[in-house]
Tab-separated table of C-alpha atoms and ligand atoms in Angstrom:
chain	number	residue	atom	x	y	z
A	1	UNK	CA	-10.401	-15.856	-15.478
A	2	UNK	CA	-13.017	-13.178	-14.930
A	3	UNK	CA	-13.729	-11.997	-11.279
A	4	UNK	CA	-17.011	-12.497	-9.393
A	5	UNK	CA	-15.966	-10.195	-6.455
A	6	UNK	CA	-17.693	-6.876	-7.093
A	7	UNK	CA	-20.264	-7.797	-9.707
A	8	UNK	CA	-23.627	-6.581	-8.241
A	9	UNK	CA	-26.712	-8.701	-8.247
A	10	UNK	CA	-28.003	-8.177	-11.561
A	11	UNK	CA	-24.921	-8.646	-13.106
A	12	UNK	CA	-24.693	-11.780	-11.221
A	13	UNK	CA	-28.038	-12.324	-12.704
A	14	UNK	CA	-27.462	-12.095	-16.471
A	15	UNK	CA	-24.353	-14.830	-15.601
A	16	UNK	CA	-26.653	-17.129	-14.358
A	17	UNK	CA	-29.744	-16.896	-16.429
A	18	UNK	CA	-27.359	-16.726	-19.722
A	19	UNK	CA	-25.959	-20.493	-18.398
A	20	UNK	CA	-29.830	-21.612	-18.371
A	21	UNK	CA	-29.976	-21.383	-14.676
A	22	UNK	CA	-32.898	-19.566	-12.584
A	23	UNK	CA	-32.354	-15.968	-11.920
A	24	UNK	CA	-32.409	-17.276	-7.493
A	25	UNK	CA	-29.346	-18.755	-7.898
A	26	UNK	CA	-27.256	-15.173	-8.651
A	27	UNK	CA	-28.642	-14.624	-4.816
A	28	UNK	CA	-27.100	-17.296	-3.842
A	29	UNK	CA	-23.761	-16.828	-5.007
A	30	UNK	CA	-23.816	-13.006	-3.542
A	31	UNK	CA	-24.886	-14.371	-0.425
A	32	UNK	CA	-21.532	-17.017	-0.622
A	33	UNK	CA	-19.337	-14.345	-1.413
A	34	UNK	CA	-20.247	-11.340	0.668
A	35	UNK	CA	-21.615	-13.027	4.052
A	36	UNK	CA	-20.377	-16.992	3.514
A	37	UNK	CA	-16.913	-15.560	2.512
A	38	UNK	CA	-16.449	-17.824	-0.021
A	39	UNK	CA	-13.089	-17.457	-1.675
A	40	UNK	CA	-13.807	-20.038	-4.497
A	41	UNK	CA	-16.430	-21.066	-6.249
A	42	UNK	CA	-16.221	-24.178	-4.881
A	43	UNK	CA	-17.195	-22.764	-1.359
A	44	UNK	CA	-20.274	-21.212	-2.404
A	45	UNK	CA	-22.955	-23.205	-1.056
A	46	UNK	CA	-25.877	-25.157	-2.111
A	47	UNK	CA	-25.028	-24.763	-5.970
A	48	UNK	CA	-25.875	-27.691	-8.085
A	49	UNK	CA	-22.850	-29.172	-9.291
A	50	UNK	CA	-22.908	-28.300	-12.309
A	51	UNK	CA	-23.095	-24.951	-11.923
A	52	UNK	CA	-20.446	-25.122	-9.713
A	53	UNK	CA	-18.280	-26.855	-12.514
A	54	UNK	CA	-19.351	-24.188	-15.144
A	55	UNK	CA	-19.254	-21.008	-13.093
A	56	UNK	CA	-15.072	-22.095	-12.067
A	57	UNK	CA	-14.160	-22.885	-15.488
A	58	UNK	CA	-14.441	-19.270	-16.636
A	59	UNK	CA	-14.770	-17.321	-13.182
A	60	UNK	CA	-13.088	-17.240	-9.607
A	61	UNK	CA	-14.175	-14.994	-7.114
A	62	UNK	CA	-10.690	-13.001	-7.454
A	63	UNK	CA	-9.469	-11.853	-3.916
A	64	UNK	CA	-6.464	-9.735	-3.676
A	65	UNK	CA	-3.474	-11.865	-2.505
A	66	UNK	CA	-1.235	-11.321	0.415
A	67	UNK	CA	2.462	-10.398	-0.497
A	68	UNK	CA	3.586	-9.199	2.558
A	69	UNK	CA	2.671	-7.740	5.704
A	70	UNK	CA	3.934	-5.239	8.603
A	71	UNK	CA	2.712	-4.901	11.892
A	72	UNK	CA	3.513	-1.965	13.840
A	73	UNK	CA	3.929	-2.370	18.117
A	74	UNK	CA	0.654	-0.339	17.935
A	75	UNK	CA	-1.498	-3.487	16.495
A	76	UNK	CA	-1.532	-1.400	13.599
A	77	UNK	CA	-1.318	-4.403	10.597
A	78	UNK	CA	0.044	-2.895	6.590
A	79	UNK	CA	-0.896	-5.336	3.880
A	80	UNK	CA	0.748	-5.364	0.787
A	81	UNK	CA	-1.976	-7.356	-1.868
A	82	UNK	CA	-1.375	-8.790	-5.223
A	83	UNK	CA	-3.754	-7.877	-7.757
A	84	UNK	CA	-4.911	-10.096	-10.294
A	85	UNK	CA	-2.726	-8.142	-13.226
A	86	UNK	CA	0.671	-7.940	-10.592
A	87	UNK	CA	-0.286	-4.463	-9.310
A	88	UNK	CA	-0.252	-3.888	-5.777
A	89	UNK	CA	-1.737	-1.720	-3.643
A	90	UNK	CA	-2.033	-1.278	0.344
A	91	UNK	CA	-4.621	-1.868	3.000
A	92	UNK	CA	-4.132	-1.082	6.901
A	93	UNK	CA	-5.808	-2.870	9.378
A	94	UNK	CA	-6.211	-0.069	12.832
A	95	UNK	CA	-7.665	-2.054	15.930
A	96	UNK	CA	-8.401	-0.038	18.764
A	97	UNK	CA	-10.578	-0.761	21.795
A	98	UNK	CA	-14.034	-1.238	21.014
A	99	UNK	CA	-13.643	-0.303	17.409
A	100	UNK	CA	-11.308	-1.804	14.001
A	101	UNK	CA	-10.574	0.668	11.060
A	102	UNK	CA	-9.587	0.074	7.526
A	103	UNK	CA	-8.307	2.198	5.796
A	104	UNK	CA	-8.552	1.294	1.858
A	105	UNK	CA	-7.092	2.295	-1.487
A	106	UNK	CA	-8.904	3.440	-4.101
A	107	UNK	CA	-6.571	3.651	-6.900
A	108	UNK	CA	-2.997	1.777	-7.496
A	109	UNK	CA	-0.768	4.896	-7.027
A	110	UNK	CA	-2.027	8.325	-7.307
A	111	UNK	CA	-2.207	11.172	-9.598
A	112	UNK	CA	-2.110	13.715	-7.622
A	113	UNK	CA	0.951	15.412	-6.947
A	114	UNK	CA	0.726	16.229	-3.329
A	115	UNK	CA	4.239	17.561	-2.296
A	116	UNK	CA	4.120	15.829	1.545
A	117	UNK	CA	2.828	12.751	0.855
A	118	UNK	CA	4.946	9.710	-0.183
A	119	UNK	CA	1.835	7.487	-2.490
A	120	UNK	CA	2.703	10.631	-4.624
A	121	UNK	CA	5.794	9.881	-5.752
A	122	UNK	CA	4.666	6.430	-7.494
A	123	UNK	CA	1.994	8.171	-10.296
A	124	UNK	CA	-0.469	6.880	-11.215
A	125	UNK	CA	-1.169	2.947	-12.373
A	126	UNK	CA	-4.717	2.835	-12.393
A	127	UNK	CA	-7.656	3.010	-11.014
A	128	UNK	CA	-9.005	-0.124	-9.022
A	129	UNK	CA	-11.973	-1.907	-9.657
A	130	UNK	CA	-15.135	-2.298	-7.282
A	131	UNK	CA	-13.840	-5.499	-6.422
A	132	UNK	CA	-10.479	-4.684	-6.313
A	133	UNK	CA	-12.122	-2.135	-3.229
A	134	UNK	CA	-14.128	-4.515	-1.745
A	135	UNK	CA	-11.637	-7.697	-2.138
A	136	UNK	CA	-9.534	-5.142	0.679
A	137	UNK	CA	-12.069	-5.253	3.307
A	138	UNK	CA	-12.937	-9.249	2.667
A	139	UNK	CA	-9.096	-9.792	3.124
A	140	UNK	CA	-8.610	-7.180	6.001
A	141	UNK	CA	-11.661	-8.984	8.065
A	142	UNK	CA	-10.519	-12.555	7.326
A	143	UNK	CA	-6.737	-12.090	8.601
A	144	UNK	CA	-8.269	-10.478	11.715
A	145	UNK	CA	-11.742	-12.706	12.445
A	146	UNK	CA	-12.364	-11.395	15.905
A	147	UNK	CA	-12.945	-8.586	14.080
A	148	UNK	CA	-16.743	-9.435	12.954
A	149	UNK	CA	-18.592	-8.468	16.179
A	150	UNK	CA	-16.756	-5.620	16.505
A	151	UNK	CA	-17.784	-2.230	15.479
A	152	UNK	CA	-16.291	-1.996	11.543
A	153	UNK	CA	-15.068	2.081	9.833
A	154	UNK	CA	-14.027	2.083	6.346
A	155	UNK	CA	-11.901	5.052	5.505
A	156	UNK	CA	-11.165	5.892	1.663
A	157	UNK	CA	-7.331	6.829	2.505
A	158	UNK	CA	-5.168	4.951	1.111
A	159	UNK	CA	-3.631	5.068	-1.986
A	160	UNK	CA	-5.598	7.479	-4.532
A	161	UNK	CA	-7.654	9.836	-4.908
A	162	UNK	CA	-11.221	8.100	-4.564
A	163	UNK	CA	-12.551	11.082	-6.142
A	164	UNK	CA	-11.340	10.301	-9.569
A	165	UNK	CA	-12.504	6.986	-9.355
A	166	UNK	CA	-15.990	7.505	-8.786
A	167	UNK	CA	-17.381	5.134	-10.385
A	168	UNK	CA	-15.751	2.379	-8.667
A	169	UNK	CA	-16.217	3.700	-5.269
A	170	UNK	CA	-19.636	4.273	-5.587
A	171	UNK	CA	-20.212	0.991	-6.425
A	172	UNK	CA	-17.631	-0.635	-3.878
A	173	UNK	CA	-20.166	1.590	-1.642
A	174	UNK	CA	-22.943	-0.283	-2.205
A	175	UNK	CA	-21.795	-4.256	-1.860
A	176	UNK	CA	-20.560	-2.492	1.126
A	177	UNK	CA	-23.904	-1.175	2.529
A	178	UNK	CA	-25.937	-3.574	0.956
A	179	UNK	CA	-28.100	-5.715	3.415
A	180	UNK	CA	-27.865	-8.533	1.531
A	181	UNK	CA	-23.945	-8.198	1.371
A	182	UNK	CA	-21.737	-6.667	3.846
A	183	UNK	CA	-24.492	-4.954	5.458
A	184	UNK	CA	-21.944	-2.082	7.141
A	185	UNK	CA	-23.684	1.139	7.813
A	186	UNK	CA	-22.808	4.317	5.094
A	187	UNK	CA	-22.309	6.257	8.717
A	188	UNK	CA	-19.019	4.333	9.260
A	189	UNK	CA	-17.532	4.543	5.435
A	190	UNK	CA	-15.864	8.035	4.777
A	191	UNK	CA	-13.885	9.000	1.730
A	192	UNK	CA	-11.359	11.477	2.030
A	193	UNK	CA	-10.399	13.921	-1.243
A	194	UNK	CA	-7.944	16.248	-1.888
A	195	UNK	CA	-10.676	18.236	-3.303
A	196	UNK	CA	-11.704	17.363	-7.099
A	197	UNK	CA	-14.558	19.973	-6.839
A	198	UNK	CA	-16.226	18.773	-10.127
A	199	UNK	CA	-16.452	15.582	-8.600
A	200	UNK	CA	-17.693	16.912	-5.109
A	201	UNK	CA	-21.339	17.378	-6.320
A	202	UNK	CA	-21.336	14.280	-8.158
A	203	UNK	CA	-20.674	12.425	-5.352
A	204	UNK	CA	-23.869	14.541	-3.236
A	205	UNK	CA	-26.173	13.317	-5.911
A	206	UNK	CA	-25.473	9.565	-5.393
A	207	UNK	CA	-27.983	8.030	-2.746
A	208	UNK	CA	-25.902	5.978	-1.212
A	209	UNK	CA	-22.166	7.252	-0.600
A	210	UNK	CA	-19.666	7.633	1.960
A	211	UNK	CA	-19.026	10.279	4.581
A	212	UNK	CA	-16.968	13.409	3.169
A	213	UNK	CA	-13.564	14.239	4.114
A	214	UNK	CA	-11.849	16.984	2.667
A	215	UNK	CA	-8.016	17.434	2.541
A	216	UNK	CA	-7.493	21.220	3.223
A	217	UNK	CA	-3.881	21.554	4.167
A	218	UNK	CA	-3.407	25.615	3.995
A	219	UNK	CA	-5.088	28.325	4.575
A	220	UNK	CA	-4.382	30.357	1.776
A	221	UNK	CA	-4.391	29.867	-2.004
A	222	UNK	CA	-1.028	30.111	-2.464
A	223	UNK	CA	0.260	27.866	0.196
A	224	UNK	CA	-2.492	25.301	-0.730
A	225	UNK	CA	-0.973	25.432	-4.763
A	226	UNK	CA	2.610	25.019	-3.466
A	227	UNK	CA	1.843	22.087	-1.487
A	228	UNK	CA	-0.991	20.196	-3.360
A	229	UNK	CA	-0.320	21.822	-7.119
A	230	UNK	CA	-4.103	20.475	-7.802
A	231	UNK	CA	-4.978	23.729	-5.849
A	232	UNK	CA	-4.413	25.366	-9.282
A	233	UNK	CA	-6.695	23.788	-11.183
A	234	UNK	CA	-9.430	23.674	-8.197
A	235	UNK	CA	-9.305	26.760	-6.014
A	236	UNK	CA	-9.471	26.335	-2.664
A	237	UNK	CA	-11.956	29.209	-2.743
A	238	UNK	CA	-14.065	27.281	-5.472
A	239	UNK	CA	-13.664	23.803	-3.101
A	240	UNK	CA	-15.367	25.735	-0.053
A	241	UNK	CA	-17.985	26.654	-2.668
A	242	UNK	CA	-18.827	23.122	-3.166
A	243	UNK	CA	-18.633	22.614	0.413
A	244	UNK	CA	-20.889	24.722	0.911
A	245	UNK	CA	-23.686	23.529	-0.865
A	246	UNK	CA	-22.874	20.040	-0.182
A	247	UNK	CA	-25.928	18.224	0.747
A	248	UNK	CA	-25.088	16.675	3.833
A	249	UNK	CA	-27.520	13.791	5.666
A	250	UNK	CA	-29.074	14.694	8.594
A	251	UNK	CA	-26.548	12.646	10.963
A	252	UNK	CA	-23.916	14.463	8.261
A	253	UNK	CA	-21.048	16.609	9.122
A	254	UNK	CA	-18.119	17.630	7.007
A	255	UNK	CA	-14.718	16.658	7.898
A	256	UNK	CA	-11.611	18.908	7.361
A	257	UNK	CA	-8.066	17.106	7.135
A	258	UNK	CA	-5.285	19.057	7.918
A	259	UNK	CA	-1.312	18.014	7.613
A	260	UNK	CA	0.622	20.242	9.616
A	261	UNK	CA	4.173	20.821	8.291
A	262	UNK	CA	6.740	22.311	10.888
A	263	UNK	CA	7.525	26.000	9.685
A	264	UNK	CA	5.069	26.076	6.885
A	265	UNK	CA	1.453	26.188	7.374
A	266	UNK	CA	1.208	25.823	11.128
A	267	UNK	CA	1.605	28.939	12.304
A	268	UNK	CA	-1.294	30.699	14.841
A	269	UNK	CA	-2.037	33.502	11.808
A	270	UNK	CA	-2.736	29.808	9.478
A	271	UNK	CA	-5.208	28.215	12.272
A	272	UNK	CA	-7.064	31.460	12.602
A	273	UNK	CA	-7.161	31.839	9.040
A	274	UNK	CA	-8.669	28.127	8.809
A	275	UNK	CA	-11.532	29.307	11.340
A	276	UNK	CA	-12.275	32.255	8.699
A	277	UNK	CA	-12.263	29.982	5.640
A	278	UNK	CA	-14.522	27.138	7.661
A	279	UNK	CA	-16.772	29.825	9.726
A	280	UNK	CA	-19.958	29.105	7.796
A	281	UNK	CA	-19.397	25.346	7.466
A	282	UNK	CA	-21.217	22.684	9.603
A	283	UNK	CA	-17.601	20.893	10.305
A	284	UNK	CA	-15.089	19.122	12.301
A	285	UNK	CA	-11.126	19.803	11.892
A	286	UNK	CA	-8.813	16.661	12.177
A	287	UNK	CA	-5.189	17.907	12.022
A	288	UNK	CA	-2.294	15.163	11.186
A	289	UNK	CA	1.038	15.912	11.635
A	290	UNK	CA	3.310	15.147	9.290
A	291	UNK	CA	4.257	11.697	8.987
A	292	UNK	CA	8.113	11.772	7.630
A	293	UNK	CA	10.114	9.149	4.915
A	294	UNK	CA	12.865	9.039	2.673
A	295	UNK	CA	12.999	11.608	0.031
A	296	UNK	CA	10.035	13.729	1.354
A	297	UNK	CA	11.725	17.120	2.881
A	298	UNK	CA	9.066	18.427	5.398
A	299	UNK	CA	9.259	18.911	9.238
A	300	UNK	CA	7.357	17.165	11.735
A	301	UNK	CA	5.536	20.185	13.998
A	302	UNK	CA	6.688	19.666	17.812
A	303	UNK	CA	3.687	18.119	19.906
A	304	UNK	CA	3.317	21.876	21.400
A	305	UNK	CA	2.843	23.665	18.316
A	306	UNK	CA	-0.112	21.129	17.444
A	307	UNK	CA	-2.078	21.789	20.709
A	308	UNK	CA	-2.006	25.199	20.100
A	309	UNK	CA	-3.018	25.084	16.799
A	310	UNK	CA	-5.734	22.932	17.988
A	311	UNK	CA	-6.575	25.614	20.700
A	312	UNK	CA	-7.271	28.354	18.196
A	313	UNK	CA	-9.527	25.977	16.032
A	314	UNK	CA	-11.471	24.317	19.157
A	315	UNK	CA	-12.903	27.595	19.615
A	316	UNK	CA	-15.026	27.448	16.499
A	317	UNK	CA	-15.390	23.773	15.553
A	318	UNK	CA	-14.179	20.000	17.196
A	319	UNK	CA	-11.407	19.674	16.376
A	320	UNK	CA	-9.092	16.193	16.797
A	321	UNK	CA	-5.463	15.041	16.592
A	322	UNK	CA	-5.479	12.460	14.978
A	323	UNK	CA	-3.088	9.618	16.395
A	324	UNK	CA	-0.534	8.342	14.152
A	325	UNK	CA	-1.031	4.778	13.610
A	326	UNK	CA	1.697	2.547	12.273
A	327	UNK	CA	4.234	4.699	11.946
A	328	UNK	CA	7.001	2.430	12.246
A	329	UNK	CA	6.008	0.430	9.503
A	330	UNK	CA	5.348	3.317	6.948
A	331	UNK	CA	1.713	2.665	7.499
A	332	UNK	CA	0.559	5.674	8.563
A	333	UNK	CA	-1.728	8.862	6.746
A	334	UNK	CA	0.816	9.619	3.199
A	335	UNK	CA	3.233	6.803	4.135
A	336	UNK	CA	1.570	4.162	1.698
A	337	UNK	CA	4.203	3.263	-0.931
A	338	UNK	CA	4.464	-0.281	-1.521
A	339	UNK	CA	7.259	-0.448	0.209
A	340	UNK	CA	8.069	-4.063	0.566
B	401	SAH	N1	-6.146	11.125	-1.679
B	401	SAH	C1	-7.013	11.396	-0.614
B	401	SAH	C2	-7.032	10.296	0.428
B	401	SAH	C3	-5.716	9.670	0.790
B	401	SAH	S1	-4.555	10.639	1.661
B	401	SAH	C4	-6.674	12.720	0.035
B	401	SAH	O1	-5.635	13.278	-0.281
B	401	SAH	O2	-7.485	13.196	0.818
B	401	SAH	C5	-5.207	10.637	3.304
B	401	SAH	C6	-4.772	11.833	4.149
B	401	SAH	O3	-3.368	11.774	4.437
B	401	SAH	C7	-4.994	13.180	3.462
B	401	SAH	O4	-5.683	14.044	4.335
B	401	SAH	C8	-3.593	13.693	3.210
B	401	SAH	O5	-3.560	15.096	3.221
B	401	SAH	C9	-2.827	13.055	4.355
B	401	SAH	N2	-1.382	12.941	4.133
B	401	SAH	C10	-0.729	12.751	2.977
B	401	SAH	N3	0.606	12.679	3.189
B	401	SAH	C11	0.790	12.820	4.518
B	401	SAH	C12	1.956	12.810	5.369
B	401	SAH	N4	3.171	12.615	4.881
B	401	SAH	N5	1.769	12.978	6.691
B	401	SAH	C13	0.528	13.131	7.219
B	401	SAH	N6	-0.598	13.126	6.464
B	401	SAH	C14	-0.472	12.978	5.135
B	402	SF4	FE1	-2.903	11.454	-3.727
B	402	SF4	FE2	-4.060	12.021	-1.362
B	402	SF4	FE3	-1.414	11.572	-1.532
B	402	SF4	FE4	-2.443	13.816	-2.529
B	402	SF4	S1	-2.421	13.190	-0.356
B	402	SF4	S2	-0.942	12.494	-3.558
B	402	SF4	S3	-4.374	13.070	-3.339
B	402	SF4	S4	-3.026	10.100	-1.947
């Protein structure tokens, strides 16, 4: 069965039309899918039946499944979904007053070999499709339906690296943003990279595309290549030179993520280095600190250490601590395994 979840209009169109049906009714079905939540085809409404019978012989609408899920004593909900081919993947569901956050996976695994982060230590399966993106939010807002008059954020965080699956994201983007689909405002999707710098004007050409958040996790070159190896490949110098000329929105800032490991980049000397590297950047700083597992052999920095760090950096840009959410429940920033 082919999907219908994350097929854009026109492709939607050529479905249609090729069945002998007007070109209206491929509105109709992204209307079902993306604001009638249809999960069937049989829910889409005002189809004529037999277009209804046609379309579900060869198509469903393809929604990742539930296998399991955690939820922390913060609220904070882990989903473990079924893909269509057996892979799974992870979504977290962050509710906070006022406000929900997502936070989505881009790819099954990850390629990347960051050394502190657990999604690292699975590889790489593949990359997901736009559905497979979107199909996370439709799930994530259906298990939690007070959610809908709240105040929605995507965040790109999960598994992967959404940079080197571009394609997908872009177009996940778009049902996203689309009026006539999920309608959610670009302003509240960000993706966060851990700095593909080919990709980084790519992504500054496409007109519609998610907030930027960049992982930067040292302050020196050879920290960054001992703790995300990619560093070798992409310079950290080079990835500030992308930054740079990144064409931010008007309402645009960038966004700096940085993991503090006890003993090994958290030190005054790195934070004051970090204000040198960012000091021409229009930025904020949002510092995490490590989130520990199994088999992963950094230290968690003592809450003191992280204020002060803080300190040094307030003085040039905002700069936030992030709160761990979901800890308990391996749901937090680099916890996302698939543990089960
Ligand atoms: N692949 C992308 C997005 C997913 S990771 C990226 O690397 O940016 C999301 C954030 O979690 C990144 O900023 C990453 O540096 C951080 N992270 C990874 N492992 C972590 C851990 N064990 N503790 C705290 N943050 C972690
Ligand atoms: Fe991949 Fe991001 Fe984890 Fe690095 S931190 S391994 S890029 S998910």
């Amino acid at each position: 069965m082919q999907s219908l979840l994350g097929l854009d209009e026109s492709e939607l169109v050529q479905i249609v039309t090729g069945r002998g049906e007007p070109a209206y009714r491929a509105r109709q079905i992204y209307g079902g899918i993306y604001q009638g939540r249809a999960e069937t085809v049989e829910q889409i409404r005002g189809l004529p039946g037999s277009l209804h019978r046609g379309l579900g012989e060869e198509f469903e609408i393809g929604l990742p499944a539930i296998e399991r899920e955690f939820r922390s004593a913060d609220a904070t909900v882990r989903y473990l979904l079924r893909l269509a081919d057996g892979q799974t993947i992870e979504t977290v569901w962050m509710p906070e007053p006022g406000r929900d956050t997502i936070c989505l996976s881009t790819q099954a695994g990850c390629p990347v070999d960051c050394k502190f982060c657990f999604t690292a230590l699975l590889g790489l399966a593949r990359n997901l499709t736009a559905g497979e993106i979107v199909g996370q939010v439709l799930v994530a807002i259906r298990e939690n339906r007070s959610a809908e008059e709240r105040r929605l954020n995507i965040v790109m965080m999960g598994m992967g690296e959404p940079l080197l699956n571009l394609p997908a994201v872009i177009k996940a983007t778009r049902l996203l943003t689309d009026p006539a689909g999920m309608a959610l405002s670009p302003r509240r999707i960000t993706l966060s990279t851990s700095g593909i710098t080919s990709k980084i004007a790519e992504l500054g050409c496409e007109p519609v595309r998610p907030k930027l958040a960049v992982s930067l996790n040292a302050s020196t070159e050879e920290t960054r290549e001992r703790l995300m190896p990619i560093t070798k490949k992409y310079k950290l110098a080079g990835l500030l030179a992308a930054c740079r000329i990144y064409p931010l929105r008007p309402w645009e800032k960038l966004t700096f993520e940085y993991v503090l490991l006890g003993g090994v980049n958290d030190s005054d000397e790195d934070a004051r280095r970090v204000a040198r590297l960012l000091a021409d950047l229009d930025c904020k700083v949002n510092l995490i600190a490590f989130n520990p597992g199994p088999g992963i052999d950094f230290r968690t920095p003592e809450p003191e250490r992280v204020l002060a760090f803080q300190r040094i950096l307030k003085r040039s840009f905002p700069c936030f601590i992030r709160r761990p959410r979901g800890r308990d429940i391996m749901a937090a920033c680099g916890q996302l395994k698939r543990t089960s």
